[in-house]
PDB file of C-alpha atoms and ligand atoms in Angstrom:
ATOM      1  CA  MET A 158      -5.841 -22.690 -11.394  1.00 90.00           C
ATOM      2  CA  ILE A 159      -7.111 -20.577 -14.277  1.00 94.00           C
ATOM      3  CA  SER A 160      -5.617 -20.654 -17.679  1.00 95.00           C
ATOM      4  CA  PHE A 161      -6.367 -18.775 -20.901  1.00 97.00           C
ATOM      5  CA  ALA A 162      -4.363 -20.078 -23.878  1.00 97.00           C
ATOM      6  CA  ASN A 163      -4.512 -17.930 -26.970  1.00 96.00           C
ATOM      7  CA  VAL A 164      -8.155 -16.962 -26.411  1.00 96.00           C
ATOM      8  CA  SER A 165      -9.856 -14.863 -29.081  1.00 96.00           C
ATOM      9  CA  LYS A 166     -13.505 -13.847 -29.393  1.00 96.00           C
ATOM     10  CA  THR A 167     -15.154 -12.128 -32.328  1.00 95.00           C
ATOM     11  CA  PHE A 168     -18.584 -10.519 -32.355  1.00 94.00           C
ATOM     12  CA  LYS A 169     -19.775  -9.896 -35.917  1.00 90.00           C
ATOM     13  CA  ARG A 170     -16.263  -9.466 -37.324  1.00 88.00           C
ATOM     14  CA  HIS A 171     -15.241  -7.294 -34.421  1.00 93.00           C
ATOM     15  CA  LYS A 172     -12.360  -8.987 -32.588  1.00 94.00           C
ATOM     16  CA  VAL A 173     -12.997  -8.256 -28.943  1.00 96.00           C
ATOM     17  CA  LEU A 174     -10.405 -10.616 -27.476  1.00 96.00           C
ATOM     18  CA  ASP A 175      -7.253 -11.081 -29.461  1.00 95.00           C
ATOM     19  CA  GLY A 176      -4.996 -13.965 -28.435  1.00 95.00           C
ATOM     20  CA  ILE A 177      -5.166 -13.698 -24.633  1.00 96.00           C
ATOM     21  CA  THR A 178      -2.699 -15.967 -22.818  1.00 96.00           C
ATOM     22  CA  LEU A 179      -2.754 -15.787 -19.006  1.00 96.00           C
ATOM     23  CA  SER A 180      -2.515 -18.138 -16.082  1.00 94.00           C
ATOM     24  CA  ILE A 181      -3.545 -17.284 -12.550  1.00 95.00           C
ATOM     25  CA  GLU A 182      -2.807 -19.371  -9.476  1.00 92.00           C
ATOM     26  CA  THR A 183      -4.384 -19.709  -6.024  1.00 90.00           C
ATOM     27  CA  GLY A 184      -3.367 -16.809  -3.779  1.00 88.00           C
ATOM     28  CA  GLU A 185      -3.247 -14.348  -6.702  1.00 92.00           C
ATOM     29  CA  ARG A 186      -5.516 -11.361  -6.494  1.00 91.00           C
ATOM     30  CA  VAL A 187      -5.661  -9.871  -9.918  1.00 93.00           C
ATOM     31  CA  ALA A 188      -6.897  -6.396 -10.837  1.00 91.00           C
ATOM     32  CA  LEU A 189      -8.226  -6.644 -14.377  1.00 93.00           C
ATOM     33  CA  VAL A 190      -8.206  -3.038 -15.580  1.00 91.00           C
ATOM     34  CA  GLY A 191      -8.732  -1.298 -18.886  1.00 89.00           C
ATOM     35  CA  SER A 192     -10.923   1.325 -20.439  1.00 86.00           C
ATOM     36  CA  ASN A 193     -14.518   0.846 -21.601  1.00 87.00           C
ATOM     37  CA  GLY A 194     -14.690  -1.839 -24.252  1.00 88.00           C
ATOM     38  CA  ALA A 195     -11.197  -3.226 -23.591  1.00 92.00           C
ATOM     39  CA  GLY A 196     -12.659  -6.738 -23.272  1.00 93.00           C
ATOM     40  CA  LYS A 197     -12.676  -7.341 -19.484  1.00 92.00           C
ATOM     41  CA  THR A 198     -16.261  -8.548 -19.191  1.00 91.00           C
ATOM     42  CA  THR A 199     -15.964 -10.681 -22.353  1.00 94.00           C
ATOM     43  CA  LEU A 200     -12.916 -12.389 -20.877  1.00 95.00           C
ATOM     44  CA  ILE A 201     -14.847 -13.108 -17.680  1.00 93.00           C
ATOM     45  CA  ARG A 202     -17.794 -14.446 -19.653  1.00 92.00           C
ATOM     46  CA  CYS A 203     -15.429 -16.829 -21.398  1.00 94.00           C
ATOM     47  CA  LEU A 204     -14.119 -17.944 -17.989  1.00 93.00           C
ATOM     48  CA  LEU A 205     -17.692 -18.636 -16.882  1.00 91.00           C
ATOM     49  CA  GLY A 206     -18.286 -20.782 -19.970  1.00 92.00           C
ATOM     50  CA  GLU A 207     -20.858 -18.469 -21.454  1.00 92.00           C
ATOM     51  CA  TYR A 208     -19.271 -17.895 -24.882  1.00 93.00           C
ATOM     52  CA  LEU A 209     -17.905 -19.925 -27.732  1.00 93.00           C
ATOM     53  CA  HIS A 210     -14.431 -18.686 -28.533  1.00 95.00           C
ATOM     54  CA  GLU A 211     -11.124 -19.649 -30.085  1.00 96.00           C
ATOM     55  CA  GLY A 212      -8.313 -20.978 -27.919  1.00 96.00           C
ATOM     56  CA  GLU A 213      -8.616 -22.768 -24.617  1.00 96.00           C
ATOM     57  CA  VAL A 214      -9.916 -21.753 -21.151  1.00 96.00           C
ATOM     58  CA  THR A 215      -9.582 -24.025 -18.161  1.00 96.00           C
ATOM     59  CA  VAL A 216     -10.576 -23.666 -14.492  1.00 94.00           C
ATOM     60  CA  GLY A 217      -8.910 -26.221 -12.249  1.00 91.00           C
ATOM     61  CA  GLY A 218      -8.134 -28.224 -15.428  1.00 93.00           C
ATOM     62  CA  LEU A 219     -11.770 -28.232 -16.574  1.00 94.00           C
ATOM     63  CA  ASP A 220     -13.285 -26.592 -19.632  1.00 94.00           C
ATOM     64  CA  PRO A 221     -15.984 -24.302 -18.181  1.00 94.00           C
ATOM     65  CA  LYS A 222     -18.286 -24.763 -21.229  1.00 92.00           C
ATOM     66  CA  ALA A 223     -18.289 -28.567 -20.945  1.00 92.00           C
ATOM     67  CA  ASN A 224     -18.374 -28.593 -17.106  1.00 91.00           C
ATOM     68  CA  ARG A 225     -20.458 -25.569 -16.233  1.00 87.00           C
ATOM     69  CA  LYS A 226     -22.051 -26.981 -13.095  1.00 84.00           C
ATOM     70  CA  ALA A 227     -18.737 -28.147 -11.586  1.00 86.00           C
ATOM     71  CA  VAL A 228     -17.004 -24.851 -12.472  1.00 88.00           C
ATOM     72  CA  LEU A 229     -19.795 -22.590 -11.322  1.00 85.00           C
ATOM     73  CA  ALA A 230     -20.029 -24.452  -7.985  1.00 83.00           C
ATOM     74  CA  ARG A 231     -16.599 -23.072  -7.109  1.00 86.00           C
ATOM     75  CA  VAL A 232     -17.151 -19.565  -8.448  1.00 90.00           C
ATOM     76  CA  GLY A 233     -18.434 -16.590  -6.535  1.00 89.00           C
ATOM     77  CA  PHE A 234     -19.413 -13.973  -9.139  1.00 89.00           C
ATOM     78  CA  VAL A 235     -20.460 -10.376  -8.513  1.00 88.00           C
ATOM     79  CA  PRO A 236     -21.622  -8.883 -11.822  1.00 85.00           C
ATOM     80  CA  GLN A 237     -21.207  -5.223 -12.716  1.00 78.00           C
ATOM     81  CA  ILE A 238     -24.833  -4.826 -13.748  1.00 80.00           C
ATOM     82  CA  PRO A 239     -27.284  -6.479 -11.349  1.00 83.00           C
ATOM     83  CA  PRO A 240     -29.635  -8.806 -13.265  1.00 85.00           C
ATOM     84  CA  PRO A 241     -33.267  -7.502 -13.422  1.00 88.00           C
ATOM     85  CA  LEU A 242     -34.666 -10.352 -11.300  1.00 89.00           C
ATOM     86  CA  LYS A 243     -38.249  -9.995 -10.211  1.00 92.00           C
ATOM     87  CA  MET A 244     -38.086 -12.839  -7.713  1.00 92.00           C
ATOM     88  CA  PRO A 245     -38.206 -11.918  -4.026  1.00 94.00           C
ATOM     89  CA  VAL A 246     -34.849 -11.763  -2.319  1.00 95.00           C
ATOM     90  CA  GLY A 247     -35.679 -14.718  -0.055  1.00 94.00           C
ATOM     91  CA  GLU A 248     -36.373 -16.851  -3.102  1.00 94.00           C
ATOM     92  CA  LEU A 249     -33.166 -15.689  -4.795  1.00 93.00           C
ATOM     93  CA  VAL A 250     -31.132 -16.640  -1.721  1.00 94.00           C
ATOM     94  CA  ASN A 251     -32.669 -20.151  -1.590  1.00 93.00           C
ATOM     95  CA  PHE A 252     -32.120 -20.611  -5.316  1.00 90.00           C
ATOM     96  CA  ALA A 253     -28.509 -19.429  -5.184  1.00 88.00           C
ATOM     97  CA  ALA A 254     -27.765 -21.650  -2.188  1.00 89.00           C
ATOM     98  CA  ALA A 255     -29.277 -24.723  -3.930  1.00 87.00           C
ATOM     99  CA  VAL A 256     -27.312 -24.115  -7.103  1.00 80.00           C
ATOM    100  CA  CYS A 257     -23.973 -24.198  -5.280  1.00 77.00           C
ATOM    101  CA  ASP A 258     -24.912 -26.670  -2.554  1.00 78.00           C
ATOM    102  CA  SER A 259     -24.576 -24.084   0.144  1.00 82.00           C
ATOM    103  CA  ASP A 260     -26.665 -23.251   3.207  1.00 89.00           C
ATOM    104  CA  PRO A 261     -29.022 -20.234   2.724  1.00 93.00           C
ATOM    105  CA  GLU A 262     -28.286 -19.236   6.326  1.00 95.00           C
ATOM    106  CA  ARG A 263     -24.646 -18.535   5.344  1.00 93.00           C
ATOM    107  CA  ILE A 264     -25.804 -16.108   2.665  1.00 93.00           C
ATOM    108  CA  ILE A 265     -28.305 -14.502   5.061  1.00 95.00           C
ATOM    109  CA  ALA A 266     -25.615 -14.085   7.758  1.00 94.00           C
ATOM    110  CA  MET A 267     -23.364 -12.418   5.179  1.00 92.00           C
ATOM    111  CA  MET A 268     -26.230 -10.061   4.131  1.00 94.00           C
ATOM    112  CA  ARG A 269     -26.764  -9.102   7.761  1.00 94.00           C
ATOM    113  CA  SER A 270     -23.061  -8.466   8.328  1.00 91.00           C
ATOM    114  CA  LEU A 271     -23.030  -6.165   5.273  1.00 91.00           C
ATOM    115  CA  GLY A 272     -25.801  -4.151   6.942  1.00 91.00           C
ATOM    116  CA  LEU A 273     -28.923  -5.411   5.159  1.00 93.00           C
ATOM    117  CA  ASP A 274     -32.121  -5.828   7.162  1.00 94.00           C
ATOM    118  CA  TRP A 275     -33.037  -9.368   6.158  1.00 94.00           C
ATOM    119  CA  ASP A 276     -36.606  -9.198   7.508  1.00 93.00           C
ATOM    120  CA  MET A 277     -37.192  -6.108   5.461  1.00 93.00           C
ATOM    121  CA  VAL A 278     -35.673  -7.329   2.158  1.00 94.00           C
ATOM    122  CA  ARG A 279     -36.598 -10.989   2.105  1.00 94.00           C
ATOM    123  CA  SER A 280     -40.045 -10.500   0.611  1.00 94.00           C
ATOM    124  CA  ARG A 281     -39.098  -7.609  -1.719  1.00 95.00           C
ATOM    125  CA  PRO A 282     -38.462  -8.225  -5.457  1.00 95.00           C
ATOM    126  CA  PHE A 283     -34.714  -8.058  -6.043  1.00 94.00           C
ATOM    127  CA  VAL A 284     -35.212  -5.594  -8.901  1.00 94.00           C
ATOM    128  CA  LYS A 285     -36.926  -3.123  -6.560  1.00 94.00           C
ATOM    129  CA  LEU A 286     -33.944  -2.845  -4.158  1.00 93.00           C
ATOM    130  CA  SER A 287     -31.677   0.245  -4.203  1.00 91.00           C
ATOM    131  CA  GLY A 288     -28.345  -0.042  -6.037  1.00 88.00           C
ATOM    132  CA  GLY A 289     -26.352  -0.452  -2.808  1.00 88.00           C
ATOM    133  CA  MET A 290     -28.815  -3.118  -1.497  1.00 92.00           C
ATOM    134  CA  LYS A 291     -28.552  -5.100  -4.759  1.00 92.00           C
ATOM    135  CA  GLN A 292     -24.790  -4.913  -4.543  1.00 90.00           C
ATOM    136  CA  LYS A 293     -24.800  -6.226  -0.959  1.00 92.00           C
ATOM    137  CA  THR A 294     -27.135  -9.045  -1.868  1.00 94.00           C
ATOM    138  CA  LEU A 295     -24.961 -10.084  -4.812  1.00 92.00           C
ATOM    139  CA  ILE A 296     -21.826  -9.982  -2.719  1.00 92.00           C
ATOM    140  CA  ALA A 297     -23.526 -12.062  -0.001  1.00 93.00           C
ATOM    141  CA  VAL A 298     -24.615 -14.645  -2.583  1.00 91.00           C
ATOM    142  CA  ALA A 299     -21.002 -14.768  -3.924  1.00 91.00           C
ATOM    143  CA  LEU A 300     -19.299 -14.958  -0.558  1.00 90.00           C
ATOM    144  CA  GLY A 301     -21.815 -17.059   1.402  1.00 89.00           C
ATOM    145  CA  ARG A 302     -20.360 -20.285   0.034  1.00 86.00           C
ATOM    146  CA  ASP A 303     -17.038 -22.087  -0.341  1.00 84.00           C
ATOM    147  CA  ALA A 304     -15.976 -20.419  -3.565  1.00 87.00           C
ATOM    148  CA  ASP A 305     -12.303 -20.596  -4.398  1.00 88.00           C
ATOM    149  CA  LEU A 306     -12.616 -18.403  -7.433  1.00 92.00           C
ATOM    150  CA  LEU A 307     -14.017 -14.946  -6.780  1.00 92.00           C
ATOM    151  CA  ILE A 308     -14.801 -12.886  -9.807  1.00 92.00           C
ATOM    152  CA  MET A 309     -15.978  -9.398  -9.090  1.00 90.00           C
ATOM    153  CA  ASP A 310     -16.872  -6.687 -11.604  1.00 84.00           C
ATOM    154  CA  GLU A 311     -16.504  -3.298  -9.849  1.00 78.00           C
ATOM    155  CA  PRO A 312     -17.759  -4.855  -6.625  1.00 76.00           C
ATOM    156  CA  ALA A 313     -17.340  -2.162  -4.038  1.00 72.00           C
ATOM    157  CA  ALA A 314     -18.568   0.766  -6.097  1.00 71.00           C
ATOM    158  CA  ASN A 315     -21.965   1.129  -4.433  1.00 74.00           C
ATOM    159  CA  LEU A 316     -21.033   0.202  -0.840  1.00 81.00           C
ATOM    160  CA  ASP A 317     -20.971   2.474   2.187  1.00 82.00           C
ATOM    161  CA  PRO A 318     -17.748   2.590   4.232  1.00 80.00           C
ATOM    162  CA  GLU A 319     -18.977   0.127   6.867  1.00 83.00           C
ATOM    163  CA  ALA A 320     -19.987  -2.456   4.251  1.00 86.00           C
ATOM    164  CA  ARG A 321     -16.702  -1.880   2.413  1.00 83.00           C
ATOM    165  CA  HIS A 322     -14.832  -2.725   5.593  1.00 84.00           C
ATOM    166  CA  ILE A 323     -16.759  -6.026   6.054  1.00 87.00           C
ATOM    167  CA  PHE A 324     -16.271  -6.833   2.399  1.00 86.00           C
ATOM    168  CA  PHE A 325     -12.503  -6.196   2.553  1.00 85.00           C
ATOM    169  CA  GLN A 326     -12.356  -8.340   5.695  1.00 85.00           C
ATOM    170  CA  GLN A 327     -14.061 -11.190   3.833  1.00 86.00           C
ATOM    171  CA  LEU A 328     -11.554 -10.893   0.995  1.00 85.00           C
ATOM    172  CA  HIS A 329      -8.712 -10.863   3.453  1.00 85.00           C
ATOM    173  CA  ASP A 330      -9.948 -14.067   5.150  1.00 85.00           C
ATOM    174  CA  ARG A 331      -9.942 -15.837   1.765  1.00 86.00           C
ATOM    175  CA  LYS A 332      -6.832 -14.403   0.238  1.00 83.00           C
ATOM    176  CA  ASP A 333      -4.630 -17.504   0.621  1.00 85.00           C
ATOM    177  CA  ARG A 334      -7.127 -20.085  -0.529  1.00 87.00           C
ATOM    178  CA  ALA A 335      -8.808 -18.354  -3.440  1.00 90.00           C
ATOM    179  CA  VAL A 336      -8.137 -16.724  -6.752  1.00 93.00           C
ATOM    180  CA  MET A 337      -9.620 -13.249  -7.001  1.00 92.00           C
ATOM    181  CA  LEU A 338     -10.240 -11.486 -10.222  1.00 93.00           C
ATOM    182  CA  ILE A 339     -11.435  -7.900  -9.705  1.00 91.00           C
ATOM    183  CA  THR A 340     -12.253  -5.757 -12.662  1.00 89.00           C
ATOM    184  CA  SER A 341     -12.354  -1.999 -12.706  1.00 83.00           C
ATOM    185  CA  HIS A 342     -11.959   0.978 -14.999  1.00 79.00           C
ATOM    186  CA  ARG A 343      -9.762   2.576 -12.427  1.00 76.00           C
ATOM    187  CA  LEU A 344      -6.711   1.062 -10.875  1.00 78.00           C
ATOM    188  CA  ASP A 345      -6.929   3.313  -7.782  1.00 74.00           C
ATOM    189  CA  GLU A 346     -10.246   1.677  -6.892  1.00 73.00           C
ATOM    190  CA  VAL A 347      -8.690  -1.771  -6.541  1.00 79.00           C
ATOM    191  CA  ALA A 348      -4.924  -1.282  -6.373  1.00 78.00           C
ATOM    192  CA  SER A 349      -4.675  -1.883  -2.655  1.00 75.00           C
ATOM    193  CA  LEU A 350      -6.631  -5.143  -2.823  1.00 81.00           C
ATOM    194  CA  VAL A 351      -4.442  -6.955  -5.277  1.00 87.00           C
ATOM    195  CA  ASN A 352      -1.015  -8.440  -5.839  1.00 89.00           C
ATOM    196  CA  ARG A 353      -1.093  -8.507  -9.636  1.00 91.00           C
ATOM    197  CA  VAL A 354      -2.333  -6.076 -12.253  1.00 91.00           C
ATOM    198  CA  VAL A 355      -3.376  -7.093 -15.701  1.00 93.00           C
ATOM    199  CA  GLU A 356      -4.285  -4.265 -18.053  1.00 92.00           C
ATOM    200  CA  MET A 357      -6.244  -4.956 -21.146  1.00 93.00           C
ATOM    201  CA  ASP A 358      -6.367  -2.762 -24.232  1.00 93.00           C
ATOM    202  CA  GLN A 359      -8.343  -3.501 -27.348  1.00 93.00           C
ATOM    203  CA  GLY A 360      -8.649  -7.210 -26.524  1.00 95.00           C
ATOM    204  CA  LYS A 361      -4.971  -7.730 -25.703  1.00 95.00           C
ATOM    205  CA  VAL A 362      -2.985  -7.904 -22.484  1.00 95.00           C
ATOM    206  CA  ALA A 363      -1.152  -4.580 -22.486  1.00 92.00           C
ATOM    207  CA  LEU A 364       0.556  -5.018 -19.115  1.00 91.00           C
ATOM    208  CA  ASP A 365       0.919  -7.848 -16.528  1.00 92.00           C
ATOM    209  CA  ASP A 366       2.703  -6.825 -13.352  1.00 88.00           C
ATOM    210  CA  ARG A 367       3.126  -8.394  -9.958  1.00 84.00           C
ATOM    211  CA  VAL A 368       2.792  -5.703  -7.329  1.00 78.00           C
ATOM    212  CA  ALA A 369       3.952  -5.470  -3.704  1.00 72.00           C
ATOM    213  CA  ASP A 370       1.842  -7.690  -1.519  1.00 68.00           C
ATOM    214  CA  ASP A 371       2.138  -5.828   1.784  1.00 61.00           C
ATOM    215  CA  VAL A 372      -1.463  -4.727   1.845  1.00 60.00           C
ATOM    216  CA  GLU A 373      -3.355  -4.766   5.118  1.00 69.00           C
ATOM    217  CA  MET A 374      -6.841  -5.294   3.727  1.00 74.00           C
ATOM    218  CA  THR A 375      -8.470  -5.105   7.171  1.00 76.00           C
ATOM    219  CA  ALA A 376      -6.520  -2.090   8.440  1.00 79.00           C
ATOM    220  CA  LYS A 377      -8.388   0.972   9.701  1.00 83.00           C
ATOM    221  CA  LEU A 378      -6.542   4.317   9.619  1.00 86.00           C
ATOM    222  CA  ASP A 379      -7.279   7.335  11.806  1.00 90.00           C
ATOM    223  CA  CYS A 380      -7.221  10.235   9.485  1.00 93.00           C
ATOM    224  CA  THR A 381      -7.266  13.993   9.957  1.00 93.00           C
ATOM    225  CA  VAL A 382      -7.507  16.519   7.132  1.00 94.00           C
ATOM    226  CA  ARG A 383      -7.005  20.251   7.735  1.00 93.00           C
ATOM    227  CA  LEU A 384      -8.224  22.947   5.380  1.00 94.00           C
ATOM    228  CA  THR A 385      -7.238  26.552   4.953  1.00 93.00           C
ATOM    229  CA  ARG A 386     -10.972  27.462   5.334  1.00 94.00           C
ATOM    230  CA  PRO A 387     -14.336  25.696   5.558  1.00 94.00           C
ATOM    231  CA  GLU A 388     -15.870  24.712   2.197  1.00 93.00           C
ATOM    232  CA  PRO A 389     -19.438  23.366   1.825  1.00 93.00           C
ATOM    233  CA  ALA A 390     -18.593  21.096  -1.098  1.00 92.00           C
ATOM    234  CA  PHE A 391     -15.752  19.521   0.850  1.00 93.00           C
ATOM    235  CA  ALA A 392     -18.094  19.048   3.856  1.00 94.00           C
ATOM    236  CA  LYS A 393     -20.478  17.163   1.613  1.00 92.00           C
ATOM    237  CA  ALA A 394     -17.730  14.934   0.274  1.00 91.00           C
ATOM    238  CA  MET A 395     -16.549  14.213   3.812  1.00 93.00           C
ATOM    239  CA  ALA A 396     -20.111  13.273   4.920  1.00 91.00           C
ATOM    240  CA  ASP A 397     -19.973  10.425   2.383  1.00 88.00           C
ATOM    241  CA  TRP A 398     -16.864   9.144   4.134  1.00 90.00           C
ATOM    242  CA  ARG A 399     -18.477   9.604   7.582  1.00 90.00           C
ATOM    243  CA  PHE A 400     -15.877  12.163   8.558  1.00 93.00           C
ATOM    244  CA  VAL A 401     -16.878  14.796  11.130  1.00 94.00           C
ATOM    245  CA  SER A 402     -15.605  18.306  11.998  1.00 94.00           C
ATOM    246  CA  GLU A 403     -15.787  19.817  15.459  1.00 90.00           C
ATOM    247  CA  ASP A 404     -14.466  23.238  14.545  1.00 93.00           C
ATOM    248  CA  GLY A 405     -16.935  24.391  11.917  1.00 91.00           C
ATOM    249  CA  GLY A 406     -15.382  22.645   8.941  1.00 93.00           C
ATOM    250  CA  VAL A 407     -11.623  23.333   9.150  1.00 93.00           C
ATOM    251  CA  SER A 408     -10.398  20.032  10.593  1.00 94.00           C
ATOM    252  CA  TRP A 409     -12.012  16.761   9.617  1.00 95.00           C
ATOM    253  CA  ASN A 410     -11.555  13.435  11.398  1.00 95.00           C
ATOM    254  CA  GLY A 411     -12.604   9.957  10.502  1.00 93.00           C
ATOM    255  CA  ALA A 412     -11.576   6.345  10.053  1.00 91.00           C
ATOM    256  CA  LEU A 413     -10.487   5.023   6.672  1.00 88.00           C
ATOM    257  CA  ASN A 414     -10.436   1.471   5.429  1.00 84.00           C
ATOM    258  CA  GLY A 415      -6.815   0.718   4.487  1.00 80.00           C
ATOM    259  CA  PRO A 416      -7.684  -0.319   0.915  1.00 80.00           C
ATOM    260  CA  ASP A 417      -9.655   2.902   0.465  1.00 83.00           C
ATOM    261  CA  ARG A 418      -6.578   5.108   0.982  1.00 81.00           C
ATOM    262  CA  LEU A 419      -5.903   5.847  -2.681  1.00 78.00           C
ATOM    263  CA  ARG A 420      -9.513   6.496  -3.457  1.00 81.00           C
ATOM    264  CA  PHE A 421      -9.698   8.936  -0.517  1.00 88.00           C
ATOM    265  CA  LEU A 422      -6.594  10.768  -1.693  1.00 86.00           C
ATOM    266  CA  GLY A 423      -8.203  10.980  -5.095  1.00 84.00           C
ATOM    267  CA  VAL A 424     -11.130  12.814  -3.454  1.00 88.00           C
ATOM    268  CA  LEU A 425      -8.775  15.159  -1.579  1.00 89.00           C
ATOM    269  CA  ALA A 426      -6.922  15.890  -4.835  1.00 87.00           C
ATOM    270  CA  ARG A 427     -10.023  17.692  -6.037  1.00 89.00           C
ATOM    271  CA  TYR A 428      -9.624  20.168  -3.203  1.00 91.00           C
ATOM    272  CA  ALA A 429      -5.834  20.336  -3.345  1.00 86.00           C
ATOM    273  CA  GLY A 430      -5.802  24.142  -3.144  1.00 88.00           C
ATOM    274  CA  LEU A 431      -7.687  24.025   0.174  1.00 90.00           C
ATOM    275  CA  VAL A 432      -5.824  21.250   1.946  1.00 91.00           C
ATOM    276  CA  ALA A 433      -3.392  22.511   4.578  1.00 90.00           C
ATOM    277  CA  GLY A 434      -2.443  19.116   6.074  1.00 91.00           C
ATOM    278  CA  ILE A 435      -3.223  15.389   6.050  1.00 91.00           C
ATOM    279  CA  GLU A 436      -2.405  12.848   8.746  1.00 90.00           C
ATOM    280  CA  MET A 437      -3.034   9.101   8.498  1.00 86.00           C
ATOM    281  CA  LYS A 438      -2.010   6.588  11.122  1.00 85.00           C
TER     282      LYS A 438
HETATM  283  N1  LIG B 174     -22.754  -9.654 -26.880  1.00 82.39           N
HETATM  284  C1  LIG B 174     -22.065  -8.756 -27.589  1.00 82.39           C
HETATM  285  N2  LIG B 174     -22.343  -8.548 -28.912  1.00 82.39           N
HETATM  286  C2  LIG B 174     -21.621  -7.687 -29.638  1.00 82.39           C
HETATM  287  N3  LIG B 174     -20.576  -6.953 -29.169  1.00 82.39           N
HETATM  288  C3  LIG B 174     -20.287  -7.124 -27.860  1.00 82.39           C
HETATM  289  C4  LIG B 174     -21.013  -8.024 -27.027  1.00 82.39           C
HETATM  290  N4  LIG B 174     -20.444  -7.986 -25.786  1.00 82.39           N
HETATM  291  C5  LIG B 174     -19.447  -7.068 -25.840  1.00 82.39           C
HETATM  292  N5  LIG B 174     -19.345  -6.549 -27.091  1.00 82.39           N
HETATM  293  C6  LIG B 174     -18.338  -5.571 -27.518  1.00 82.39           C
HETATM  294  O1  LIG B 174     -17.080  -6.092 -27.148  1.00 82.39           O
HETATM  295  C7  LIG B 174     -16.236  -5.012 -26.727  1.00 82.39           C
HETATM  296  C8  LIG B 174     -15.649  -5.382 -25.363  1.00 82.39           C
HETATM  297  O2  LIG B 174     -16.714  -5.295 -24.392  1.00 82.39           O
HETATM  298  P1  LIG B 174     -16.502  -5.704 -22.884  1.00 82.39           P
HETATM  299  O3  LIG B 174     -17.836  -5.544 -22.238  1.00 82.39           O
HETATM  300  O4  LIG B 174     -15.844  -6.988 -22.775  1.00 82.39           O
HETATM  301  O5  LIG B 174     -15.479  -4.563 -22.411  1.00 82.39           O
HETATM  302  P2  LIG B 174     -15.099  -4.136 -20.956  1.00 82.39           P
HETATM  303  O6  LIG B 174     -13.668  -3.967 -20.952  1.00 82.39           O
HETATM  304  O7  LIG B 174     -15.764  -5.037 -19.972  1.00 82.39           O
HETATM  305  O8  LIG B 174     -15.848  -2.704 -20.883  1.00 82.39           O
HETATM  306  P3  LIG B 174     -16.514  -1.923 -19.618  1.00 82.39           P
HETATM  307  O9  LIG B 174     -15.401  -1.463 -18.774  1.00 82.39           O
HETATM  308  O10 LIG B 174     -17.193  -0.796 -20.334  1.00 82.39           O
HETATM  309  O11 LIG B 174     -17.462  -2.850 -18.986  1.00 82.39           O
HETATM  310  C9  LIG B 174     -17.032  -3.763 -26.777  1.00 82.39           C
HETATM  311  O12 LIG B 174     -16.728  -3.088 -27.989  1.00 82.39           O
HETATM  312  C10 LIG B 174     -18.455  -4.255 -26.843  1.00 82.39           C
HETATM  313  O13 LIG B 174     -19.281  -3.359 -27.532  1.00 82.39           O
END
C-alpha cells in the first residue's frame, strides 16, 4: 500500500534521508523508531507529499505530491507538534471534516469518547487548549473518518490512562483494514501496538523486523505492586496511573491497559530497590 523506493532528501547539503527503500502493506502496524534527527518526521513528510525528494514514494499506487487531495483523503495524521491554530475547535472540526468528506459528528463523537467536553471546547481557540486536549482533538480528527492509513507521531504521549484505553481500542478496531505508522523515540512506548519495527539511523533503515503479533490492544490487566516500605515519590508516580493503596502506600492496585505494560514496568524499574512483588493478570 505504501512504497518508498530509494528515497533521499537533502536539506542544504545535509542528507537527511539516504536511499530509503521500504514497502508496507495493509494490516501492518509499524513502529518507526530512531533517535532525534534520525529522519522519521522527514520520511513522513515525504509520504504526505510535502517535500521534493529523490526516488519514488507511492500511496496506493499514487504519487502523493501529484495527488495530494486523493492521498490525504485516506490519511489520518496525528502530528508530534500541534499546529498553532487560532481557529475555534468547532471551526477546526468542520474544516477537517469537509477536507476529507467526513461527518463532523463522527469527529465530535470521537472527541467525547476520549473524554473531551465538546460544549466547553467548541468555542475555544485550538491554540489555547492544554497539551492533552490538543492531542485528543488531533486524534479525534484523525480517527473520525474512514482513513486506511494512520500516521501518528508520538500519539499517546499526552493522554491519560482512560483516553489511552479508548485510543488503543480504536486502533484495535482498525488493525486489519489499515496501515499504521507510529513514530517514537522509544520502542517501549509503542512496542506492544505494532507487528513490525523499523529503526532509522542517520537517514537509513538500520533495522526492519517483524515482531510477534499476539498483542491484545484492548486488554485490561489487574495489577498489584508491593513495596518494602511506603515512598512518597512512588505514590506520586502511581497517582498518574490511577493506582490506589489501601494500606498506607505498601500495596498498590490498579488496572493497566495491555499495551502500556512495558511503559509501566519502565516506571517500576526506577524504584527497583523498593519493589517486593508485582502481579499482573
Ligand atoms: N525543514 C528543514 N530544514 C533543514 N533541516 C531540516 C528540516 N527538517 C528537518 N531537518 C533536519 O533533518 C534531520 C532529520 O530531522 P527529522 O525531524 O526528520 O528527524 P526525526 O527522526 O523525526 O527526529 P525527532 O525524533 O527529533 O522528531 C535533522 O537533522 C533536522 O535538523
